């Protein structure tokens, strides 16, 4: 009876592990094997093609811009949502997560509508000869949209936990408001700001759904890496797609790995 | 400073979320309710919703089962060395870093019609890529971390004292799970289920690559939105987007409710 149960337990556990490894690890290794199957020279040739290389550089550039804007805005918004009381605060606080809950294609469509000619913003911009839709700013906006919750949600708990007596002590000792912010409050928020920014950056690098709808997808100008990979898949060039994927994946893994290192160090303290 | 900050907060939410949502709504109903309704009851749209429904159902069931089991294995199983468990724990997060497009490409590369395995399966009448099984696989990959990451912290927090007490009192492992472990993790599981449903319904990139987006066959609700936008068919696209956005808002409200229950 007991032997029987142990056998059952072992087989359930092995099934779970095999499922997990087959579903997650094997496909990722598969991409690396396929991307590097033609040798290093072939891999280098695939990614150094102007279309591929430019798309990766463009994606990094736009993701950095989106992350910077998002970090600044996210810090301000987290501050307002935690520290200030104003009408609609609770509603806005629950709305923060909406970009995570919305399908990314819907997110892209929303940005398209916001900037399109039928909206007041779009027509105002068109009246001033500013083109945004299908241009780089639209991609940045789409990236900001999908990564919007990260920075806010990582800073909020830190701000809530912050002991008010530390701030009061700082004021009592004669520090100014900005002095207190930079010396007392910001150091407490910093892990959240950095961690949230890195998560946002890795998500912005990977984003496809929202970007493909708002970008013009012109090589070198508005073609991001994930859209370029999709184009390669569609034109039946999976090995080219795999090469760019290896590059993008390695980059994302490095970002994720450094986020983990960062949080581990924080926990250890 | 305070006034400025609050104004910026309002402005960002207004510009990024509220106005665009309003525009989705007004565009969906721009030809009246009949336009909205006919866009939704169009056979192509109905079929897309059916596909999305099957996808969500299958993915949520599998992901919940294996997610909970893996979380228990990673937290509780002392028979596996700590090193290996740490490694597996790091692997769980990998899908978060993988672009959905790459997630789809992986399945195409492993099981596509040009691969040995894919050709073999196709000869035996099993079609994976450009069919539902491939879409389910792709969505399973993308949603995998959600359940594990919700359940693991709860399991760590409750510790093993109560479970050990149950074993000592003579309860079997099955009974211990349902009487002791399950009541403490069920809100975490619910949270994971809701996140999985939302992500599975909204998944776009991975599904687009694997499904081939074949109308009335493998087209899901999100890939139909994409196709309607590409065809400049904005009323139909927005009608579908409106329904999907409404669903997301319901998901969000459920999460808020579950969070409050979990805290009590």
XYZ file of C-alpha atoms in Angstrom:
533
model
C 0.000 0.000 0.000
C 2.685 2.460 1.070
C 4.965 1.296 -1.749
C 2.114 1.815 -4.137
C 1.543 5.384 -2.974
C 5.164 6.301 -3.202
C 5.189 5.004 -6.756
C 2.161 7.138 -7.597
C 3.781 10.191 -6.055
C 6.995 9.669 -7.986
C 5.180 9.261 -11.282
C 3.079 12.394 -10.771
C 6.221 14.347 -9.972
C 8.076 13.030 -12.980
C 5.130 13.875 -15.228
C 5.096 17.450 -13.928
C 8.834 17.834 -14.418
C 8.797 16.366 -17.918
C 5.852 18.596 -18.888
C 7.660 21.636 -17.522
C 10.966 20.906 -19.247
C 9.323 20.000 -22.564
C 7.104 23.078 -22.543
C 9.624 25.691 -21.406
C 13.227 24.571 -21.691
C 13.213 22.461 -24.862
C 11.687 25.180 -27.090
C 14.143 27.801 -25.807
C 17.086 25.488 -26.428
C 15.544 24.709 -29.806
C 15.739 28.373 -30.813
C 19.407 28.550 -29.847
C 20.215 25.308 -31.681
C 18.392 26.475 -34.796
C 19.822 29.988 -34.668
C 23.389 28.733 -34.306
C 23.024 25.617 -36.479
C 24.772 27.166 -39.467
C 27.849 28.020 -37.401
C 28.967 31.371 -36.040
C 29.752 32.847 -39.428
C 26.258 32.171 -40.686
C 24.747 33.494 -37.459
C 26.784 36.685 -37.662
C 25.805 37.094 -41.295
C 22.108 36.713 -40.453
C 22.105 39.293 -37.693
C 24.464 41.747 -39.362
C 22.181 42.057 -42.351
C 21.189 45.748 -42.355
C 17.453 45.027 -41.954
C 17.955 42.726 -38.982
C 20.669 44.753 -37.274
C 18.854 48.071 -37.711
C 15.651 46.613 -36.321
C 17.431 45.399 -33.174
C 19.176 48.755 -32.674
C 15.922 50.621 -33.262
C 14.096 48.418 -30.770
C 16.734 49.027 -28.106
C 16.693 52.773 -28.750
C 12.909 53.104 -28.599
C 12.651 50.776 -25.590
C 15.193 52.926 -23.729
C 13.198 56.093 -24.502
C 9.930 54.443 -23.463
C 11.522 53.143 -20.263
C 12.924 56.561 -19.315
C 9.582 58.303 -19.869
C 7.790 55.538 -18.053
C 10.144 55.656 -15.090
C 9.705 59.402 -14.648
C 5.916 59.287 -15.109
C 5.550 56.097 -13.068
C 7.434 57.576 -10.124
C 5.243 60.688 -10.172
C 2.046 58.687 -10.495
C 2.985 56.217 -7.773
C 3.746 59.164 -5.521
C 0.408 60.828 -6.237
C -1.530 57.577 -5.780
C 0.114 56.781 -2.425
C 0.649 60.201 -0.871
C -2.217 62.392 -2.021
C -5.942 62.105 -1.505
C -7.998 63.325 -4.429
C -11.330 62.408 -5.977
C -11.150 59.301 -8.157
C -7.913 58.072 -6.587
C -9.161 54.546 -5.899
C -10.638 54.193 -9.366
C -7.404 55.356 -11.011
C -5.441 53.011 -8.771
C -7.388 50.018 -10.034
C -7.095 51.285 -13.621
C -3.281 51.070 -13.413
C -3.378 47.342 -14.151
C -5.633 47.716 -17.185
C -2.788 47.604 -19.741
C -1.823 44.173 -18.343
C -5.384 42.897 -18.543
C -6.097 44.249 -22.030
C -5.101 42.161 -25.052
C -2.076 43.890 -26.579
C -3.818 44.109 -29.939
C -6.573 46.126 -28.258
C -3.892 48.322 -26.679
C -2.408 48.998 -30.102
C -5.824 49.781 -31.505
C -6.424 52.255 -28.663
C -3.180 54.102 -29.430
C -4.093 54.107 -33.110
C -7.479 55.658 -32.320
C -5.965 58.212 -29.934
C -3.569 59.490 -32.580
C -5.630 58.790 -35.663
C -7.253 61.516 -37.755
C -10.701 60.878 -36.252
C -9.685 61.965 -32.733
C -9.277 65.598 -31.608
C -5.664 64.976 -30.635
C -4.920 63.376 -33.993
C -6.563 66.150 -35.968
C -4.848 68.819 -33.865
C -1.503 67.155 -34.515
C -2.271 66.816 -38.212
C -3.188 70.523 -38.276
C 0.283 71.300 -36.960
C 1.945 68.947 -39.439
C 3.129 66.564 -36.743
C 3.020 62.971 -37.883
C 2.885 60.403 -35.125
C 0.857 57.451 -36.304
C 3.003 54.863 -38.088
C 6.106 56.794 -36.948
C 8.599 56.190 -34.146
C 6.743 58.250 -31.482
C 3.742 55.971 -31.914
C 5.927 52.925 -31.209
C 7.287 54.600 -28.078
C 3.735 55.381 -26.997
C 2.663 51.769 -27.569
C 5.637 50.572 -25.511
C 4.765 53.022 -22.725
C 1.195 51.783 -22.801
C 1.993 48.072 -22.371
C 4.690 48.647 -19.720
C 2.737 51.339 -17.846
C 1.975 49.295 -14.670
C 5.502 47.985 -13.974
C 7.173 51.038 -12.414
C 4.065 52.168 -10.525
C 3.416 48.739 -9.068
C 6.999 48.199 -7.912
C 7.290 51.641 -6.254
C 3.891 51.733 -4.540
C 4.548 49.074 -1.855
C 7.923 50.670 -1.010
C 6.309 54.071 -0.545
C 3.568 52.578 1.594
C 6.084 50.805 3.824
C 8.227 53.888 4.290
C 8.236 54.897 7.949
C 6.901 58.486 8.255
C 9.058 59.069 11.324
C 12.202 58.997 9.164
C 10.858 61.836 7.081
C 9.739 63.748 10.152
C 13.170 63.308 11.693
C 14.711 64.726 8.552
C 12.453 67.797 8.631
C 13.056 68.259 12.353
C 16.780 68.255 11.702
C 16.225 71.146 9.342
C 16.358 69.463 5.937
C 14.437 71.102 3.121
C 11.694 69.307 1.191
C 13.928 68.474 -1.748
C 16.774 67.537 0.585
C 14.488 65.125 2.397
C 13.247 63.675 -0.881
C 16.696 62.990 -2.307
C 18.342 61.923 0.944
C 15.563 59.968 2.682
C 12.681 59.064 0.399
C 14.398 58.400 -2.899
C 16.923 55.866 -1.519
C 13.983 53.862 -0.188
C 12.260 53.976 -3.580
C 15.351 53.267 -5.637
C 15.160 49.448 -5.809
C 11.564 49.754 -7.002
C 12.459 52.394 -9.587
C 15.346 50.355 -10.996
C 13.601 46.976 -10.826
C 10.413 48.328 -12.380
C 12.358 50.125 -15.103
C 14.247 46.970 -16.043
C 11.090 44.878 -16.197
C 9.494 47.575 -18.341
C 12.561 47.628 -20.589
C 12.540 43.873 -21.161
C 8.817 43.925 -21.881
C 9.210 46.853 -24.281
C 11.952 44.972 -26.151
C 9.673 41.986 -26.595
C 6.408 43.770 -27.383
C 4.757 42.809 -30.632
C 0.965 43.157 -30.653
C 0.647 46.823 -29.796
C 3.678 47.818 -31.866
C 2.749 46.014 -35.077
C -0.571 47.878 -35.209
C 0.795 51.391 -34.738
C 4.128 51.113 -36.572
C 4.588 51.646 -40.278
C 7.042 48.718 -40.286
C 9.485 50.395 -42.673
C 12.939 48.752 -42.401
C 15.475 50.936 -40.607
C 12.833 53.450 -39.572
C 9.841 51.849 -37.901
C 10.542 48.125 -38.077
C 11.147 46.691 -34.610
C 12.922 43.401 -33.939
C 9.831 41.392 -33.037
C 7.989 42.614 -36.139
C 11.056 41.807 -38.217
C 11.070 38.266 -36.812
C 7.401 37.944 -37.687
C 8.139 39.108 -41.228
C 10.804 36.436 -41.561
C 8.403 33.775 -40.330
C 5.768 34.893 -42.817
C 8.226 34.804 -45.694
C 9.312 31.281 -44.668
C 12.777 32.208 -43.485
C 12.747 30.594 -40.041
C 16.548 30.399 -39.723
C 16.858 34.170 -40.199
C 14.074 34.610 -37.669
C 15.872 32.271 -35.262
C 19.137 34.238 -35.504
C 17.510 37.561 -34.566
C 15.523 35.726 -31.879
C 18.736 34.431 -30.306
C 20.041 37.983 -30.083
C 16.807 39.390 -28.635
C 16.351 36.472 -26.217
C 19.887 36.738 -24.884
C 19.344 40.439 -24.269
C 16.051 39.838 -22.426
C 17.554 37.036 -20.343
C 20.409 39.301 -19.285
C 17.917 41.958 -18.191
C 15.778 39.424 -16.316
C 18.844 37.899 -14.699
C 20.055 41.273 -13.426
C 16.579 42.031 -12.034
C 16.736 38.736 -10.119
C 20.221 39.517 -8.821
C 19.001 42.912 -7.696
C 15.977 41.581 -5.810
C 18.046 38.798 -4.234
C 20.495 41.327 -2.905
C 17.613 43.354 -1.532
C 16.171 40.280 0.207
C 19.544 39.373 1.644
C 19.855 42.719 3.349
C 4.058 70.613 -6.505
C 1.158 68.596 -5.162
C -1.364 70.240 -7.515
C 0.943 69.745 -10.481
C 1.493 66.098 -9.663
C -2.217 65.369 -9.320
C -2.917 67.180 -12.595
C -0.267 65.129 -14.368
C -1.757 61.963 -12.902
C -5.214 62.835 -14.206
C -3.801 63.801 -17.591
C -1.818 60.595 -18.043
C -4.769 58.392 -17.191
C -7.053 60.464 -19.379
C -4.737 60.385 -22.387
C -3.448 56.865 -22.099
C -6.530 54.982 -20.963
C -9.795 56.838 -20.638
C -9.940 58.777 -23.915
C -8.763 55.810 -26.029
C -11.318 53.538 -24.363
C -14.004 56.133 -25.073
C -12.921 56.193 -28.685
C -13.102 52.424 -28.963
C -16.647 52.678 -27.639
C -17.719 55.526 -29.914
C -16.128 53.926 -32.960
C -17.782 50.576 -32.219
C -21.173 52.274 -32.111
C -20.483 54.815 -34.863
C -22.935 53.053 -37.168
C -25.423 52.505 -34.374
C -26.124 49.454 -32.313
C -26.955 47.386 -35.381
C -23.454 47.903 -36.792
C -21.933 46.805 -33.484
C -24.221 43.800 -33.247
C -23.732 42.633 -36.818
C -19.946 42.906 -36.394
C -20.171 40.603 -33.388
C -22.641 38.101 -34.801
C -20.849 37.813 -38.101
C -20.020 34.080 -38.583
C -16.319 34.872 -38.760
C -16.463 36.706 -35.430
C -18.557 33.990 -33.782
C -16.078 31.366 -34.895
C -13.178 33.478 -33.598
C -14.870 33.750 -30.211
C -15.453 29.988 -30.195
C -11.761 29.358 -30.897
C -10.759 31.821 -28.177
C -13.152 30.096 -25.778
C -11.698 26.632 -26.446
C -8.196 28.049 -26.146
C -8.916 29.733 -22.816
C -10.662 26.649 -21.409
C -7.937 24.177 -22.355
C -5.068 26.431 -21.336
C -6.592 27.384 -17.996
C -7.340 23.769 -17.044
C -3.839 22.495 -17.929
C -2.031 25.495 -16.529
C -3.877 25.316 -13.206
C -3.220 21.604 -12.746
C 0.451 21.664 -13.665
C 1.086 25.083 -12.127
C -0.170 24.027 -8.690
C 1.660 20.691 -8.869
C 4.935 22.320 -9.895
C 4.618 24.984 -7.191
C 4.135 22.253 -4.576
C 7.074 20.324 -5.960
C 9.367 23.370 -5.934
C 8.407 24.439 -2.420
C 7.789 21.148 -0.617
C 9.771 18.366 -2.262
C 12.900 17.829 -0.205
C 13.820 14.710 -2.166
C 15.210 16.928 -4.932
C 18.388 18.807 -4.138
C 18.155 22.517 -3.368
C 20.434 23.399 -6.281
C 18.152 21.714 -8.810
C 15.079 23.320 -7.322
C 16.718 26.748 -7.542
C 17.562 26.129 -11.179
C 13.994 25.019 -11.986
C 12.688 28.035 -10.122
C 14.724 30.334 -12.350
C 13.489 28.534 -15.472
C 9.857 29.231 -14.490
C 10.338 32.948 -15.188
C 11.886 32.519 -18.630
C 8.617 32.872 -20.580
C 8.283 36.403 -19.168
C 11.462 37.385 -20.985
C 10.534 35.713 -24.267
C 8.826 37.847 -26.877
C 5.467 36.235 -27.750
C 6.554 36.153 -31.384
C 9.577 34.079 -30.403
C 7.312 31.854 -28.287
C 5.333 31.065 -31.420
C 8.443 30.675 -33.545
C 9.796 28.029 -31.144
C 6.802 25.801 -31.704
C 7.033 26.374 -35.435
C 10.701 25.349 -35.390
C 10.122 22.234 -33.281
C 6.833 20.966 -34.667
C 6.344 22.797 -37.955
C 5.621 20.911 -41.189
C 9.297 21.072 -42.252
C 10.630 19.411 -39.116
C 11.089 15.667 -38.619
C 8.740 15.534 -35.666
C 6.092 17.683 -37.332
C 6.165 15.626 -40.541
C 5.925 12.398 -38.561
C 2.913 13.630 -36.608
C 1.237 14.924 -39.741
C 1.641 11.519 -41.409
C -0.247 10.051 -38.498
C -3.047 12.559 -38.842
C -2.029 14.867 -35.978
C -1.790 18.453 -37.069
C -0.185 20.764 -34.501
C 1.042 23.876 -36.256
C -1.647 25.937 -38.039
C -4.200 24.124 -35.874
C -5.640 24.326 -32.389
C -3.058 22.111 -30.567
C -0.227 24.433 -31.590
C -2.182 27.490 -30.438
C -2.823 25.810 -27.084
C 0.875 24.926 -26.746
C 1.946 28.489 -27.553
C -0.506 29.947 -25.043
C 0.555 27.407 -22.388
C 4.141 28.528 -22.850
C 3.282 32.204 -22.465
C 0.989 31.772 -19.438
C 3.091 29.190 -17.596
C 4.691 31.412 -14.917
C 1.412 33.042 -13.844
C -0.002 30.191 -11.743
C 3.325 29.045 -10.280
C 4.219 32.582 -9.235
C 0.870 33.093 -7.478
C 0.847 29.799 -5.582
C 4.527 29.506 -4.572
C 4.661 32.478 -2.171
C 1.462 31.327 -0.442
C 2.879 27.823 0.045
C 6.097 29.280 1.427
C 4.218 31.525 3.791
C 1.919 28.907 5.315
C 4.843 26.603 6.082
C 4.543 22.899 6.810
C 3.384 22.894 10.471
C -0.294 22.340 9.798
C 0.360 19.735 7.126
C 2.670 17.846 9.462
C 0.042 17.992 12.191
C -2.500 16.500 9.782
C -0.105 13.678 8.850
C 0.629 12.991 12.510
C -3.089 12.756 13.190
C -3.234 10.039 10.554
C -4.593 11.872 7.496
C -3.374 10.657 4.095
C -1.667 13.009 1.655
C -4.815 13.357 -0.467
C -6.930 14.283 2.527
C -4.244 16.598 3.904
C -4.124 18.441 0.608
C -7.858 19.031 0.390
C -8.461 19.754 4.079
C -5.323 21.694 4.997
C -3.333 22.923 2.001
C -6.126 23.762 -0.438
C -8.091 26.104 1.864
C -4.981 28.249 2.328
C -3.904 28.378 -1.294
C -7.294 28.666 -2.986
C -7.280 32.477 -3.254
C -3.825 32.345 -4.760
C -5.060 29.721 -7.221
C -8.090 31.845 -8.079
C -5.804 34.791 -8.702
C -3.657 32.640 -10.964
C -6.719 31.349 -12.825
C -7.995 34.864 -13.491
C -4.570 36.015 -14.709
C -4.291 32.950 -16.939
C -7.736 33.498 -18.433
C -6.957 37.144 -19.173
C -3.590 36.387 -20.724
C -4.863 33.405 -22.722
C -7.724 35.446 -24.149
C -5.465 38.376 -24.937
C -2.463 36.483 -26.290
C -1.734 37.688 -29.763
C 1.825 37.359 -31.063
C 2.439 33.704 -30.234
C -0.998 32.655 -31.484
C -0.630 34.673 -34.686
C 2.607 32.915 -35.627
C 1.459 29.406 -34.781
C -2.097 29.618 -36.077
C -1.409 31.142 -39.472
C -4.585 33.179 -38.784
C -6.797 31.103 -41.071
C -10.318 32.566 -41.232
C -13.010 30.300 -39.774
C -10.379 27.781 -38.781
C -7.660 29.027 -36.481
C -8.562 32.677 -36.115
C -8.959 33.818 -32.504
C -10.705 36.972 -31.301
C -7.455 38.924 -30.952
C -6.046 37.928 -34.320
C -9.394 38.874 -35.870
C -9.051 42.370 -34.351
C -5.639 42.613 -36.016
C -6.978 41.485 -39.362
C -9.892 43.939 -39.258
C -7.486 46.804 -38.481
C -5.234 45.758 -41.352
C -8.300 45.819 -43.611
C -9.214 49.290 -42.278
C -12.462 47.817 -41.039
C -12.544 49.941 -37.909
C -16.157 49.454 -36.821
C -15.726 45.670 -36.698
C -12.281 45.915 -35.072
C -13.563 48.253 -32.387
C -16.698 46.223 -31.713
C -14.523 43.197 -30.969
C -12.014 45.305 -29.045
C -14.854 46.759 -26.984
C -16.043 43.287 -25.959
C -12.468 42.197 -25.141
C -11.820 45.402 -23.173
C -15.079 44.904 -21.257
C -13.904 41.419 -20.377
C -10.544 42.794 -19.196
C -12.315 45.245 -16.913
C -14.351 42.374 -15.423
C -11.079 40.490 -14.885
C -9.595 43.509 -13.142
C -12.606 43.834 -10.849
C -12.419 40.120 -9.982
C -8.743 40.518 -9.103
C -9.488 43.472 -6.812
C -12.199 41.457 -5.139
C -9.951 38.388 -4.747
C -7.166 40.550 -3.362
C -9.473 41.943 -0.711
C -10.683 38.442 0.170
C -7.110 37.190 0.378
C -6.183 39.943 2.809
C -9.121 39.248 5.132
